[in-house]
Amino acid sequence: MPRRLRILFMAPEVEPFAKTGGLADVAGALPAALTGLGHDIRILMPKYRGVDARAGDMRVVVPRLTVRLGDHDVEGTLSEGRTATDVPVYFLGNDHYYGREHLYGTGDGDYWDNCERFIFFCRGGLEGLLHLRDGSGESWQPQVIHCNDWQTGLIPVYLRTLYRDDPNLGRLATLFTIHNLAYQGVFWHYDVQMTGLGWDLFTPAGIEFYGKLNFLKAGLVFSDLLTTVSRTYAREIRTAAFGNGLEGVLEERSQDLHGVVNGIDYDVWNPAKDAALRQPYSADDPTGKAACRAALREQLGLEAAPGPLVVMVTRLVEQKGLDLVLQALPGVLAEGCQFALLGAGDASLETAFEEAAREYPGRMAVRIAYDDELARRMYAGGDCLLMPSRYEPCGLTQLVALRYGAVPIVRRTGGLTDTVIEFDPARRTGTGFAFDAFAVDALLDAVRRATSAYRQPAVWKALVKNAMTQDFSWEASAREYVALYGKALKAKGSL
Ligand code: ADP
């Protein structure tokens, strides 16, 4: 394998420019880790409203890009900026599509033209590549395109069809990462004409899915290699219970499907250097965590109490098992825990949690917001992090919680299975508490194991130390990706 690979990382959201969930964290951190391993990796994302302010010196590299959508041309631009870690980022601009308040939709639902917005992203991104010049006027061409989630699903299809004979693009290998199989980008069949792809691809073996156009399926069928973000999720999504209708496609491609667990950026998430915290602390000297807990209680209006403070930081969506939390809440509080939630999302869940908080003043607090600073204070001030997900591709929240010494209480599914080890109080091994059944009893049983350990300070101290000394930094996973890029290039015959 060449020592220095050229990789284009295409993603619909990237920290610190735009974020709705874990994908943005991955897209911010993995390219930095790959750069650290000596590879030439660049990112391409949409130029949403407000990214200019976060991109430092941005310069336009392609002032006028023409992209064919159906029977008409749409114009865009390509600009270049850099991440804080100096990774080049290309921003595909079109204010009509991306100059909006949100990324994909409002609380009332998705933007009606998401299909068109992300056809433009896929095709426009490739058109942009054809025009790319780096600082010295040289053309820059990747060897591999790393695609992420449904918004990038048409890229592998375009490379195998419309751009097949292009001397550069035709040779590119593709690796497609599934961050969440439940979001597929499914649209009215008639939108196929806007893609510019032939109707011959609109079959069950191609981009068709029960009569509709499915972006994610397109990516799964046409990419050279597939990955998802944990080994357990890679197995689960080949079954009907987790496959969201795509289990057959994934089973067929099981030889090409790999699980690579996500990491987190240990510089971004570091309680020893986190400016949001009242007092820094570390695994070696965790004393500051008590001050962070007191500060969080103060900020949220919670009483001083002897029991553990259980926190959640989450999107408020069905996936995260919040209905189960609502049912289990009286039991959790009866165990002597306090409960604090920071989250935003479905209006009905927001209301339900706000109502519950009114019933337990001083013992339960809810903040409906997306708030990075408060999130950091929750991880630092929390004794436990609850994460009873229905399914969880990887989950980053529990990795951050481990790093901040908030012991995870998780449902044993997907990446939660792979990253949280059940604590054994006798041997003082393990990093958290896990339960299997999606049921109140199972959740409360895990909470009881946690409170019992919490009542023994020396035991709890050992558990927090175990949690804080886990290594979920990116380096090991970045090396796995490099090996897979090599494999994709070989499969393509481009190496
Ligand atoms: P998902 O991608 O399904 O939302 P992950 O656990 O993979 O879940 O990633 C969630 C990321 O988003 C974490 O970095 C978490 O801290 C952050 N996050 C989620 N909800 C909020 C919120 N309300 N405020 C601040 N950060 C949040």
Coordinates of C-alpha atoms and ligand atoms in Angstrom, one line a residue:
M1 CA 0.0 0.0 0.0
P2 CA 1.3 3.5 -0.7
R3 CA 2.5 5.1 2.5
R4 CA 0.5 8.3 2.0
L5 CA -3.1 7.7 0.9
R6 CA -5.3 10.5 -0.6
I7 CA -8.8 10.3 0.8
L8 CA -11.8 12.5 0.4
F9 CA -14.2 12.3 3.4
M10 CA -17.7 13.4 2.4
A11 CA -20.2 14.0 5.1
P12 CA -23.4 16.0 5.6
E13 CA -22.2 17.3 9.0
V14 CA -18.8 17.9 10.5
E15 CA -17.7 19.4 13.9
P16 CA -17.2 22.3 14.5
F17 CA -19.1 23.5 11.4
A18 CA -22.4 21.8 11.7
K19 CA -23.8 19.1 14.0
T20 CA -27.0 17.3 14.8
G21 CA -25.4 14.1 16.2
G22 CA -22.5 11.7 16.5
L23 CA -21.7 11.7 12.8
A24 CA -20.4 15.3 13.1
D25 CA -18.1 14.2 16.0
V26 CA -16.7 11.4 13.9
A27 CA -16.3 13.6 10.8
G28 CA -14.4 16.1 12.9
A29 CA -12.2 13.6 14.6
L30 CA -11.4 10.8 12.3
P31 CA -9.8 12.9 9.5
A32 CA -7.6 14.5 12.1
A33 CA -6.5 11.1 13.3
L34 CA -5.8 10.0 9.7
T35 CA -3.8 13.1 9.1
G36 CA -1.9 12.2 12.3
L37 CA -1.0 8.9 10.7
G38 CA 0.5 10.7 7.8
H39 CA -2.3 10.5 5.2
D40 CA -3.6 13.2 2.9
I41 CA -7.3 13.5 3.9
R42 CA -9.6 16.3 3.0
I43 CA -13.3 16.8 3.9
L44 CA -16.2 17.9 1.7
M45 CA -19.5 19.1 3.2
P46 CA -22.4 21.5 2.4
K47 CA -21.8 25.1 3.1
Y48 CA -24.6 25.6 5.6
R49 CA -25.6 29.0 7.0
G50 CA -23.0 30.2 9.5
V51 CA -20.1 27.8 8.6
D52 CA -18.1 30.8 7.3
A53 CA -17.8 32.2 10.8
R54 CA -16.3 28.9 12.0
A55 CA -14.0 28.2 9.1
G56 CA -11.5 31.0 9.6
D57 CA -10.0 32.1 6.3
M58 CA -12.2 30.6 3.6
R59 CA -11.3 31.1 0.0
V60 CA -13.4 30.3 -3.1
V61 CA -11.6 27.6 -5.2
V62 CA -14.4 27.0 -7.8
P63 CA -16.4 30.2 -8.2
R64 CA -18.9 28.7 -10.6
L65 CA -19.8 25.1 -10.6
T66 CA -22.6 23.8 -12.8
V67 CA -24.5 20.7 -11.7
R68 CA -27.1 19.0 -13.8
L69 CA -30.3 18.2 -11.9
G70 CA -32.8 16.4 -14.1
D71 CA -33.4 18.7 -17.1
H72 CA -31.8 21.9 -15.8
D73 CA -28.5 23.2 -14.5
V74 CA -28.0 24.4 -11.0
E75 CA -25.0 26.5 -10.0
G76 CA -22.9 26.3 -6.9
T77 CA -19.5 27.2 -5.6
L78 CA -16.7 25.3 -3.9
S79 CA -14.8 27.0 -1.1
E80 CA -11.8 25.8 1.0
G81 CA -11.3 26.3 4.7
R82 CA -9.5 24.3 7.4
T83 CA -10.5 22.6 10.6
A84 CA -8.9 23.6 13.9
T85 CA -6.5 20.7 13.4
D86 CA -5.6 22.0 9.9
V87 CA -7.4 19.4 7.8
P88 CA -8.6 21.0 4.5
V89 CA -12.3 21.2 4.2
Y90 CA -14.2 21.9 0.9
F91 CA -17.6 23.5 1.3
L92 CA -20.1 23.0 -1.5
G93 CA -22.2 26.2 -1.6
N94 CA -25.7 27.0 -2.8
D95 CA -27.6 29.3 -0.6
H96 CA -31.0 28.2 -1.8
Y97 CA -30.2 24.7 -0.6
Y98 CA -28.0 25.2 2.4
G99 CA -28.5 28.8 3.6
R100 CA -31.2 27.7 6.0
E101 CA -31.6 27.7 9.8
H102 CA -31.3 23.9 10.2
L103 CA -29.4 21.1 8.4
Y104 CA -32.2 18.7 7.5
G105 CA -35.5 20.1 8.7
T106 CA -37.4 21.9 11.5
G107 CA -39.3 20.5 14.5
D108 CA -42.2 20.1 12.1
G109 CA -40.4 17.6 9.8
D110 CA -37.8 17.3 7.1
Y111 CA -37.3 20.0 4.5
W112 CA -39.5 19.0 1.5
D113 CA -36.7 19.3 -1.0
N114 CA -34.1 17.1 0.9
C115 CA -33.9 14.8 -2.1
E116 CA -32.9 17.6 -4.4
R117 CA -30.5 19.1 -1.8
F118 CA -28.5 15.9 -1.4
I119 CA -28.6 14.9 -5.1
F120 CA -26.9 18.3 -5.5
F121 CA -24.4 17.5 -2.7
C122 CA -23.5 14.1 -4.3
R123 CA -23.2 15.2 -7.8
G124 CA -22.0 18.7 -7.1
G125 CA -19.2 17.2 -4.8
L126 CA -18.0 15.1 -7.7
E127 CA -18.2 17.9 -10.2
G128 CA -16.2 20.0 -7.7
L129 CA -13.5 17.4 -7.6
L130 CA -13.1 17.6 -11.4
H131 CA -12.1 21.3 -10.9
L132 CA -10.0 21.1 -7.8
R133 CA -6.7 22.8 -7.6
D134 CA -4.6 23.0 -4.5
G135 CA -2.7 26.0 -3.3
S136 CA 0.0 25.6 -5.9
G137 CA -2.4 25.2 -8.7
E138 CA -2.0 21.5 -8.9
S139 CA -5.0 19.3 -9.3
W140 CA -5.8 17.2 -6.3
Q141 CA -7.5 13.9 -6.8
P142 CA -8.3 11.4 -4.0
Q143 CA -7.8 7.6 -4.4
V144 CA -10.7 6.8 -2.1
I145 CA -13.9 8.6 -1.3
H146 CA -15.2 7.8 2.2
C147 CA -19.0 8.3 2.2
N148 CA -21.1 8.7 5.3
D149 CA -24.8 8.1 5.7
W150 CA -27.6 8.4 3.2
Q151 CA -26.9 12.0 2.2
T152 CA -23.8 10.6 0.4
G153 CA -25.5 7.5 -0.9
L154 CA -25.6 8.4 -4.6
I155 CA -21.8 9.1 -4.9
P156 CA -20.8 5.4 -5.4
V157 CA -23.6 5.1 -7.9
Y158 CA -22.4 8.1 -9.9
L159 CA -18.8 6.8 -9.9
R160 CA -19.9 3.5 -11.4
T161 CA -22.2 5.1 -14.0
L162 CA -22.0 8.7 -15.1
Y163 CA -18.4 9.1 -14.2
R164 CA -17.2 5.6 -15.0
D165 CA -15.1 6.7 -18.0
D166 CA -13.6 9.7 -16.4
P167 CA -9.8 9.2 -16.2
N168 CA -9.7 10.2 -12.5
L169 CA -13.1 9.6 -11.0
G170 CA -13.6 6.3 -12.8
R171 CA -10.7 4.7 -10.8
L172 CA -11.8 5.9 -7.4
A173 CA -12.5 3.3 -4.7
T174 CA -15.4 3.9 -2.3
L175 CA -15.9 3.0 1.4
F176 CA -19.3 3.7 2.8
T177 CA -20.0 4.1 6.6
I178 CA -23.4 3.5 8.0
H179 CA -23.8 5.7 11.1
N180 CA -27.4 4.9 11.6
L181 CA -29.4 2.5 9.4
A182 CA -32.7 4.0 10.4
Y183 CA -32.2 7.1 8.4
Q184 CA -32.2 6.1 4.7
G185 CA -33.2 9.0 2.6
V186 CA -36.3 7.5 0.9
F187 CA -38.0 9.6 -1.7
W188 CA -40.8 9.5 -4.3
H189 CA -39.7 7.3 -7.3
Y190 CA -40.2 10.2 -9.7
D191 CA -37.2 12.0 -8.2
V192 CA -35.0 9.4 -10.0
Q193 CA -35.2 11.7 -13.0
M194 CA -33.5 14.5 -11.0
T195 CA -30.5 12.2 -10.3
G196 CA -29.6 11.9 -13.9
L197 CA -29.3 8.1 -13.4
G198 CA -31.0 5.7 -15.8
W199 CA -34.3 4.1 -14.9
D200 CA -32.5 0.7 -15.5
L201 CA -31.0 1.2 -12.0
F202 CA -34.4 1.5 -10.5
T203 CA -34.8 -2.2 -9.6
P204 CA -34.7 -4.2 -6.4
A205 CA -31.0 -5.0 -7.2
G206 CA -30.3 -1.3 -7.5
I207 CA -31.6 1.9 -6.0
E208 CA -35.2 1.0 -5.7
F209 CA -36.8 0.1 -2.4
Y210 CA -40.5 -0.8 -2.3
G211 CA -41.3 1.5 -5.2
K212 CA -39.2 4.4 -3.9
L213 CA -35.8 5.8 -4.4
N214 CA -33.5 4.9 -1.4
F215 CA -30.2 6.8 -1.1
L216 CA -28.8 4.6 1.6
K217 CA -29.5 1.4 -0.3
A218 CA -27.8 2.9 -3.3
G219 CA -24.7 3.5 -1.2
L220 CA -24.8 -0.1 0.2
V221 CA -25.2 -1.7 -3.2
F222 CA -22.6 0.3 -5.1
S223 CA -19.8 1.0 -2.7
D224 CA -16.6 -1.2 -2.8
L225 CA -16.6 -1.7 1.0
L226 CA -19.0 -1.0 3.8
T227 CA -18.4 -0.3 7.4
T228 CA -20.5 0.5 10.4
V229 CA -19.5 2.0 13.7
S230 CA -19.3 -1.1 16.0
R231 CA -18.8 -4.8 15.6
T232 CA -22.1 -5.7 17.3
Y233 CA -24.1 -3.3 15.1
A234 CA -22.4 -4.8 12.0
R235 CA -23.9 -8.2 13.1
E236 CA -27.3 -6.8 14.2
I237 CA -28.1 -5.0 11.0
R238 CA -28.1 -8.2 9.1
T239 CA -31.2 -9.3 11.0
A240 CA -34.8 -8.3 10.5
A241 CA -35.0 -6.8 14.0
F242 CA -32.3 -4.2 13.2
G243 CA -32.1 -4.1 9.4
N244 CA -34.9 -1.6 8.7
G245 CA -35.7 -3.6 5.6
L246 CA -32.1 -3.6 4.3
E247 CA -31.0 -6.7 6.1
G248 CA -31.1 -8.7 2.9
V249 CA -28.8 -6.3 1.1
L250 CA -26.5 -6.3 4.0
E251 CA -26.5 -10.1 4.3
E252 CA -25.6 -10.3 0.6
R253 CA -22.7 -7.9 1.2
S254 CA -21.6 -9.4 4.5
Q255 CA -18.2 -10.2 3.2
D256 CA -17.6 -6.5 2.5
L257 CA -19.2 -5.2 5.7
H258 CA -16.9 -4.4 8.6
G259 CA -17.4 -3.0 12.1
V260 CA -15.0 -0.3 13.2
V261 CA -15.8 1.2 16.6
N262 CA -15.9 5.0 16.8
G263 CA -13.6 6.9 19.1
I264 CA -13.8 10.4 20.6
D265 CA -11.3 13.2 20.3
Y266 CA -9.5 13.1 23.6
D267 CA -8.4 16.7 23.2
V268 CA -11.9 18.0 22.7
W269 CA -13.2 15.8 25.5
N270 CA -10.8 16.2 28.4
P271 CA -12.0 17.0 31.9
A272 CA -8.5 18.2 32.8
K273 CA -8.7 21.0 30.3
D274 CA -12.4 21.7 29.8
A275 CA -13.1 25.4 30.2
A276 CA -16.8 24.7 30.9
L277 CA -16.1 23.0 34.2
R278 CA -15.9 24.7 37.6
Q279 CA -12.8 22.6 38.5
P280 CA -10.7 20.4 36.3
Y281 CA -10.0 16.8 37.2
S282 CA -8.4 13.7 35.8
A283 CA -8.1 10.0 36.4
D284 CA -5.1 10.5 38.6
D285 CA -6.7 13.3 40.6
P286 CA -10.5 13.1 40.4
T287 CA -11.2 15.3 43.4
G288 CA -12.5 18.2 41.2
K289 CA -15.4 16.0 40.1
A290 CA -17.2 16.7 43.4
A291 CA -17.0 20.4 42.8
C292 CA -18.4 19.9 39.2
R293 CA -21.3 17.8 40.7
A294 CA -22.1 20.6 43.2
A295 CA -21.9 23.2 40.4
L296 CA -24.3 21.2 38.3
R297 CA -26.8 20.7 41.1
E298 CA -26.7 24.5 41.7
Q299 CA -27.2 25.3 38.1
L300 CA -30.1 22.9 37.7
G301 CA -31.7 23.7 41.0
L302 CA -31.2 20.2 42.5
E303 CA -30.8 19.7 46.2
A304 CA -27.6 18.5 47.9
A305 CA -28.2 14.7 48.3
P306 CA -26.2 11.6 49.3
G307 CA -27.3 9.5 46.3
P308 CA -25.9 9.5 42.8
L309 CA -26.8 12.0 40.2
V310 CA -27.9 10.2 37.0
V311 CA -27.7 12.2 33.8
M312 CA -28.8 11.9 30.2
V313 CA -27.5 14.0 27.2
T314 CA -29.4 13.0 24.2
R315 CA -31.5 13.7 21.1
L316 CA -35.1 13.2 22.2
V317 CA -36.1 10.5 19.7
E318 CA -37.6 7.0 20.0
Q319 CA -34.2 5.3 19.4
K320 CA -32.9 6.5 22.8
G321 CA -35.4 4.6 24.9
L322 CA -36.9 7.7 26.5
D323 CA -40.3 6.2 26.9
L324 CA -38.7 3.5 29.1
V325 CA -37.0 6.2 31.1
L326 CA -40.3 8.0 31.7
Q327 CA -41.8 4.7 33.0
A328 CA -38.8 3.9 35.2
L329 CA -38.4 7.4 36.6
P330 CA -40.3 6.9 39.9
G331 CA -38.3 3.7 40.5
V332 CA -35.0 5.5 39.8
L333 CA -35.8 8.3 42.2
A334 CA -37.0 5.8 44.8
E335 CA -33.6 4.2 44.7
G336 CA -32.2 7.5 46.1
C337 CA -30.9 8.8 42.7
Q338 CA -31.4 12.3 41.3
F339 CA -32.1 12.6 37.6
A340 CA -31.1 15.3 35.1
L341 CA -31.8 15.4 31.4
L342 CA -30.4 17.7 28.6
G343 CA -32.0 17.0 25.3
A344 CA -34.1 18.3 22.4
G345 CA -36.1 16.7 19.7
D346 CA -39.7 15.3 19.5
A347 CA -42.1 17.8 21.0
S348 CA -44.1 15.0 22.8
L349 CA -41.0 13.8 24.6
E350 CA -40.0 17.3 25.5
T351 CA -43.4 18.0 27.1
A352 CA -43.5 14.6 28.9
F353 CA -40.1 15.2 30.5
E354 CA -40.9 18.8 31.5
E355 CA -44.1 17.6 33.1
A356 CA -42.3 14.9 35.0
A357 CA -39.7 17.4 36.3
R358 CA -42.5 19.5 37.8
E359 CA -43.6 16.5 39.8
Y360 CA -40.1 16.0 41.5
P361 CA -38.8 19.5 42.2
G362 CA -35.3 19.5 43.6
R363 CA -34.7 15.8 42.6
M364 CA -35.2 16.0 38.9
A365 CA -34.2 18.6 36.3
V366 CA -34.9 18.9 32.6
R367 CA -33.3 21.3 30.1
I368 CA -34.8 21.3 26.6
A369 CA -31.9 22.6 24.6
Y370 CA -28.9 21.7 22.5
D371 CA -26.2 23.1 24.6
D372 CA -22.6 22.0 24.4
E373 CA -21.4 23.8 27.5
L374 CA -24.2 22.3 29.7
A375 CA -23.6 18.9 28.1
R376 CA -19.9 19.1 29.3
R377 CA -21.1 20.1 32.8
M378 CA -23.6 17.2 32.8
Y379 CA -20.8 14.6 32.0
A380 CA -18.6 16.2 34.6
G381 CA -21.2 16.6 37.3
G382 CA -23.0 13.3 36.7
D383 CA -22.2 10.2 38.7
C384 CA -23.9 7.9 36.2
L385 CA -25.0 8.3 32.5
L386 CA -28.2 6.5 31.6
M387 CA -28.5 5.2 28.0
P388 CA -31.2 2.6 27.5
S389 CA -31.3 2.8 23.7
R390 CA -33.5 0.6 21.6
Y391 CA -30.6 0.3 19.3
E392 CA -27.3 2.1 19.2
P393 CA -24.9 1.9 16.2
C394 CA -22.0 3.0 18.4
G395 CA -23.0 5.8 20.7
L396 CA -20.5 8.5 21.6
T397 CA -22.2 9.8 24.7
Q398 CA -21.2 6.8 26.8
L399 CA -17.5 7.2 25.6
V400 CA -17.5 10.8 26.7
A401 CA -19.2 9.8 30.0
L402 CA -16.4 7.2 30.6
R403 CA -13.8 9.8 30.0
Y404 CA -15.5 12.2 32.5
G405 CA -16.0 9.5 35.1
A406 CA -19.8 9.4 34.8
V407 CA -20.4 5.6 35.0
P408 CA -22.6 4.4 32.1
I409 CA -25.8 2.4 32.7
V410 CA -26.7 1.1 29.3
R411 CA -28.9 -1.3 27.4
R412 CA -26.8 -4.1 25.9
T413 CA -27.2 -3.3 22.2
G414 CA -24.9 -2.3 19.3
G415 CA -21.9 -0.2 20.3
L416 CA -23.0 -0.1 23.9
T417 CA -22.3 -3.8 24.1
D418 CA -18.8 -3.3 22.7
T419 CA -17.8 -0.3 24.9
V420 CA -19.2 -0.8 28.4
I421 CA -18.0 -3.7 30.5
E422 CA -20.2 -4.9 33.4
F423 CA -18.7 -4.0 36.7
D424 CA -17.8 -6.8 39.1
P425 CA -17.7 -5.3 42.6
A426 CA -15.8 -8.3 44.0
R427 CA -12.9 -8.1 41.6
R428 CA -13.4 -4.4 40.9
T429 CA -13.2 -4.9 37.2
G430 CA -15.5 -3.4 34.5
T431 CA -16.6 0.1 33.6
G432 CA -20.4 0.3 34.0
F433 CA -23.7 -1.5 34.2
A434 CA -25.6 -3.2 31.3
F435 CA -29.0 -4.8 31.0
D436 CA -30.6 -6.8 28.2
A437 CA -34.4 -6.6 28.2
F438 CA -36.0 -3.3 27.1
A439 CA -38.1 -3.3 30.3
V440 CA -38.4 -1.2 33.5
D441 CA -37.4 -4.1 35.8
A442 CA -34.2 -4.7 33.9
L443 CA -33.3 -1.0 33.9
L444 CA -34.0 -0.7 37.6
D445 CA -32.0 -3.7 38.4
A446 CA -29.0 -2.1 36.7
V447 CA -29.6 1.1 38.6
R448 CA -29.7 -0.9 41.8
R449 CA -26.3 -2.4 41.1
A450 CA -25.0 1.1 40.5
T451 CA -26.4 2.5 43.7
S452 CA -25.2 -0.4 45.7
A453 CA -21.6 0.2 44.4
Y454 CA -22.1 4.0 45.0
R455 CA -22.8 3.3 48.7
Q456 CA -19.2 1.9 49.0
P457 CA -16.9 4.8 48.4
A458 CA -13.8 2.7 47.8
V459 CA -15.6 0.4 45.3
W460 CA -17.1 3.4 43.5
K461 CA -13.7 5.1 43.3
A462 CA -12.2 2.0 41.7
L463 CA -15.1 1.9 39.2
V464 CA -14.7 5.6 38.3
K465 CA -11.0 5.0 37.8
N466 CA -11.6 2.1 35.5
A467 CA -14.0 4.2 33.5
M468 CA -11.7 7.2 33.2
T469 CA -8.7 5.1 32.1
Q470 CA -10.4 3.4 29.2
D471 CA -8.8 4.3 25.8
F472 CA -11.4 5.1 23.2
S473 CA -9.2 7.6 21.4
W474 CA -9.2 7.5 17.6
E475 CA -5.8 6.1 16.8
A476 CA -6.6 2.3 16.8
S477 CA -9.8 2.8 14.7
A478 CA -8.1 5.2 12.3
R479 CA -5.5 2.4 11.6
E480 CA -8.4 0.0 10.9
Y481 CA -9.8 2.5 8.4
V482 CA -6.4 2.8 6.6
A483 CA -6.3 -1.0 6.2
L484 CA -9.8 -0.9 4.8
Y485 CA -9.0 1.9 2.3
G486 CA -6.2 -0.3 1.1
K487 CA -8.5 -3.2 0.8
A488 CA -11.1 -1.1 -1.2
L489 CA -8.3 0.1 -3.5
K490 CA -7.2 -3.5 -4.1
A491 CA -10.8 -4.6 -4.8
K492 CA -11.0 -1.9 -7.3
G493 CA -7.8 -2.9 -8.9
S494 CA -6.4 0.6 -8.3
L495 CA -3.5 -0.5 -6.1
Ligands
ADP1 P1 -26.5 10.2 18.1 O1 -25.5 10.4 17.0 O2 -27.5 9.1 17.9 O3 -27.3 11.5 18.5 P2 -24.2 9.7 19.8 O4 -24.1 9.3 21.2 O5 -23.4 9.0 18.8 O6 -25.8 9.8 19.5 O7 -23.7 11.2 19.7 C1 -24.4 12.3 20.4 C2 -23.5 13.5 20.4 O8 -24.3 14.7 20.4 C3 -22.6 13.6 21.6 O9 -21.5 14.3 21.3 C4 -23.5 14.3 22.6 O10 -22.7 15.0 23.6 C5 -24.2 15.3 21.7 N1 -25.5 15.8 22.1 C6 -26.7 15.1 22.0 N2 -27.7 15.8 22.5 C7 -27.2 17.0 23.0 C8 -27.7 18.2 23.6 N3 -29.0 18.3 23.8 N4 -26.9 19.2 23.9 C9 -25.5 19.1 23.6 N5 -25.0 18.0 23.0 C10 -25.8 17.0 22.7

